[in-house]
mmCIF file with all atom_site columns, C-alpha atoms in Angstrom:
data_model
loop_
_atom_site.group_PDB
_atom_site.id
_atom_site.type_symbol
_atom_site.label_atom_id
_atom_site.label_alt_id
_atom_site.label_comp_id
_atom_site.label_asym_id
_atom_site.label_entity_id
_atom_site.label_seq_id
_atom_site.pdbx_PDB_ins_code
_atom_site.Cartn_x
_atom_site.Cartn_y
_atom_site.Cartn_z
_atom_site.occupancy
_atom_site.B_iso_or_equiv
_atom_site.pdbx_formal_charge
_atom_site.auth_seq_id
_atom_site.auth_comp_id
_atom_site.auth_asym_id
_atom_site.auth_atom_id
_atom_site.pdbx_PDB_model_num
ATOM 1  C CA . ALA A 1 1  ? -2.785 25.818 2.724   1.00 0.00 ? 607 ALA A CA 1
ATOM 2  C CA . THR A 1 2  ? -2.029 29.486 3.045   1.00 0.00 ? 608 THR A CA 1
ATOM 3  C CA . VAL A 1 3  ? 1.278  30.814 1.782   1.00 0.00 ? 609 VAL A CA 1
ATOM 4  C CA . SER A 1 4  ? 2.920  34.199 1.970   1.00 0.00 ? 610 SER A CA 1
ATOM 5  C CA . ASN A 1 5  ? 3.872  36.195 -1.100  1.00 0.00 ? 611 ASN A CA 1
ATOM 6  C CA . SER A 1 6  ? 6.772  37.729 0.807   1.00 0.00 ? 612 SER A CA 1
ATOM 7  C CA . VAL A 1 7  ? 8.459  34.447 1.795   1.00 0.00 ? 613 VAL A CA 1
ATOM 8  C CA . PRO A 1 8  ? 10.850 32.792 -0.700  1.00 0.00 ? 614 PRO A CA 1
ATOM 9  C CA . TYR A 1 9  ? 10.138 29.152 -1.565  1.00 0.00 ? 615 TYR A CA 1
ATOM 10 C CA . THR A 1 10 ? 12.229 26.531 -3.349  1.00 0.00 ? 616 THR A CA 1
ATOM 11 C CA . ALA A 1 11 ? 10.578 23.766 -5.373  1.00 0.00 ? 617 ALA A CA 1
ATOM 12 C CA . VAL A 1 12 ? 12.704 20.758 -6.341  1.00 0.00 ? 618 VAL A CA 1
ATOM 13 C CA . GLU A 1 13 ? 11.409 18.901 -9.390  1.00 0.00 ? 619 GLU A CA 1
ATOM 14 C CA . PRO A 1 14 ? 13.543 16.216 -11.073 1.00 0.00 ? 620 PRO A CA 1
ATOM 15 C CA . HIS A 1 15 ? 11.423 15.630 -14.176 1.00 0.00 ? 621 HIS A CA 1
ATOM 16 C CA . PRO A 1 16 ? 12.029 18.215 -16.939 1.00 0.00 ? 622 PRO A CA 1
ATOM 17 C CA . GLY A 1 17 ? 8.414  18.140 -18.152 1.00 0.00 ? 623 GLY A CA 1
ATOM 18 C CA . SER A 1 18 ? 7.027  18.630 -14.652 1.00 0.00 ? 624 SER A CA 1
ATOM 19 C CA . ALA A 1 19 ? 9.531  21.395 -13.927 1.00 0.00 ? 625 ALA A CA 1
ATOM 20 C CA . GLY A 1 20 ? 8.406  23.171 -17.099 1.00 0.00 ? 626 GLY A CA 1
ATOM 21 C CA . ALA A 1 21 ? 4.735  22.813 -16.148 1.00 0.00 ? 627 ALA A CA 1
ATOM 22 C CA . LEU A 1 22 ? 5.525  24.179 -12.696 1.00 0.00 ? 628 LEU A CA 1
ATOM 23 C CA . ARG A 1 23 ? 7.308  27.213 -14.164 1.00 0.00 ? 629 ARG A CA 1
ATOM 24 C CA . ARG A 1 24 ? 4.383  27.886 -16.531 1.00 0.00 ? 630 ARG A CA 1
ATOM 25 C CA . ASN A 1 25 ? 1.850  27.646 -13.696 1.00 0.00 ? 631 ASN A CA 1
ATOM 26 C CA . LEU A 1 26 ? 3.894  29.957 -11.508 1.00 0.00 ? 632 LEU A CA 1
ATOM 27 C CA . ALA A 1 27 ? 4.064  32.491 -14.349 1.00 0.00 ? 633 ALA A CA 1
ATOM 28 C CA . LEU A 1 28 ? 0.341  32.182 -15.154 1.00 0.00 ? 634 LEU A CA 1
ATOM 29 C CA . ASN A 1 29 ? -0.470 32.872 -11.515 1.00 0.00 ? 635 ASN A CA 1
ATOM 30 C CA . SER A 1 30 ? 2.056  35.730 -11.242 1.00 0.00 ? 636 SER A CA 1
ATOM 31 C CA . ILE A 1 31 ? 3.965  33.929 -8.507  1.00 0.00 ? 637 ILE A CA 1
ATOM 32 C CA . SER A 1 32 ? 7.506  35.229 -8.378  1.00 0.00 ? 638 SER A CA 1
ATOM 33 C CA . ASN A 1 33 ? 8.762  34.114 -4.970  1.00 0.00 ? 639 ASN A CA 1
ATOM 34 C CA . VAL A 1 34 ? 9.362  30.461 -5.948  1.00 0.00 ? 640 VAL A CA 1
ATOM 35 C CA . THR A 1 35 ? 12.718 29.243 -7.233  1.00 0.00 ? 641 THR A CA 1
ATOM 36 C CA . VAL A 1 36 ? 12.407 26.051 -9.278  1.00 0.00 ? 642 VAL A CA 1
ATOM 37 C CA . VAL A 1 37 ? 15.399 23.725 -9.021  1.00 0.00 ? 643 VAL A CA 1
ATOM 38 C CA . GLU A 1 38 ? 15.359 21.161 -11.816 1.00 0.00 ? 644 GLU A CA 1
ATOM 39 C CA . GLY A 1 39 ? 17.186 18.335 -10.123 1.00 0.00 ? 645 GLY A CA 1
ATOM 40 C CA . ALA A 1 40 ? 16.900 15.519 -7.626  1.00 0.00 ? 646 ALA A CA 1
ATOM 41 C CA . ALA A 1 41 ? 17.465 15.742 -3.901  1.00 0.00 ? 647 ALA A CA 1
ATOM 42 C CA . VAL A 1 42 ? 19.468 12.670 -2.924  1.00 0.00 ? 648 VAL A CA 1
ATOM 43 C CA . PRO A 1 43 ? 20.953 11.581 0.413   1.00 0.00 ? 649 PRO A CA 1
ATOM 44 C CA . GLY A 1 44 ? 24.679 11.933 0.807   1.00 0.00 ? 650 GLY A CA 1
ATOM 45 C CA . VAL A 1 45 ? 27.083 12.768 -1.982  1.00 0.00 ? 651 VAL A CA 1
ATOM 46 C CA . PRO A 1 46 ? 26.544 10.775 -5.182  1.00 0.00 ? 652 PRO A CA 1
ATOM 47 C CA . ASP A 1 47 ? 29.699 9.228  -6.656  1.00 0.00 ? 653 ASP A CA 1
ATOM 48 C CA . GLY A 1 48 ? 28.408 9.678  -10.189 1.00 0.00 ? 654 GLY A CA 1
ATOM 49 C CA . PRO A 1 49 ? 25.361 10.682 -12.203 1.00 0.00 ? 655 PRO A CA 1
ATOM 50 C CA . VAL A 1 50 ? 21.950 10.100 -10.682 1.00 0.00 ? 656 VAL A CA 1
ATOM 51 C CA . GLU A 1 51 ? 19.380 8.473  -12.932 1.00 0.00 ? 657 GLU A CA 1
ATOM 52 C CA . LEU A 1 52 ? 15.659 9.227  -12.663 1.00 0.00 ? 658 LEU A CA 1
ATOM 53 C CA . ARG A 1 53 ? 13.585 6.223  -13.674 1.00 0.00 ? 659 ARG A CA 1
ATOM 54 C CA . LEU A 1 54 ? 9.925  6.716  -14.491 1.00 0.00 ? 660 LEU A CA 1
ATOM 55 C CA . PRO A 1 55 ? 7.306  3.990  -14.748 1.00 0.00 ? 661 PRO A CA 1
ATOM 56 C CA . ILE A 1 56 ? 5.880  3.687  -18.267 1.00 0.00 ? 662 ILE A CA 1
ATOM 57 C CA . THR A 1 57 ? 4.018  0.484  -17.579 1.00 0.00 ? 663 THR A CA 1
ATOM 58 C CA . ARG A 1 58 ? 3.867  -1.877 -14.649 1.00 0.00 ? 664 ARG A CA 1
ATOM 59 C CA . ASP A 1 59 ? 7.074  -3.645 -15.723 1.00 0.00 ? 665 ASP A CA 1
ATOM 60 C CA . HIS A 1 60 ? 8.989  -1.049 -17.735 1.00 0.00 ? 666 HIS A CA 1
ATOM 61 C CA . TYR A 1 61 ? 10.758 2.149  -16.790 1.00 0.00 ? 667 TYR A CA 1
ATOM 62 C CA . ALA A 1 62 ? 12.094 5.051  -18.833 1.00 0.00 ? 668 ALA A CA 1
ATOM 63 C CA . GLU A 1 63 ? 15.010 7.270  -18.009 1.00 0.00 ? 669 GLU A CA 1
ATOM 64 C CA . ALA A 1 64 ? 14.688 11.048 -17.828 1.00 0.00 ? 670 ALA A CA 1
ATOM 65 C CA . PRO A 1 65 ? 17.597 13.494 -17.798 1.00 0.00 ? 671 PRO A CA 1
ATOM 66 C CA . THR A 1 66 ? 18.093 15.088 -14.400 1.00 0.00 ? 672 THR A CA 1
ATOM 67 C CA . GLY A 1 67 ? 20.727 16.598 -12.181 1.00 0.00 ? 673 GLY A CA 1
ATOM 68 C CA . ALA A 1 68 ? 21.385 15.917 -8.525  1.00 0.00 ? 674 ALA A CA 1
ATOM 69 C CA . PHE A 1 69 ? 22.497 18.215 -5.782  1.00 0.00 ? 675 PHE A CA 1
#
């Protein structure tokens, strides 16, 4: 895909480790027109905290801190 350096982009990444890797890659590639939002995009208005659950194994999940907007 071709992208423009003059167009602002927003990347939404709920996992803190992935958001950090994204920020590092953007910096390493001198990309400055991307805003990284560390949070989850959820439908509607949540009535409390949103929990991100990540698969560790086939039957077990781990929780990761995240925000929702």
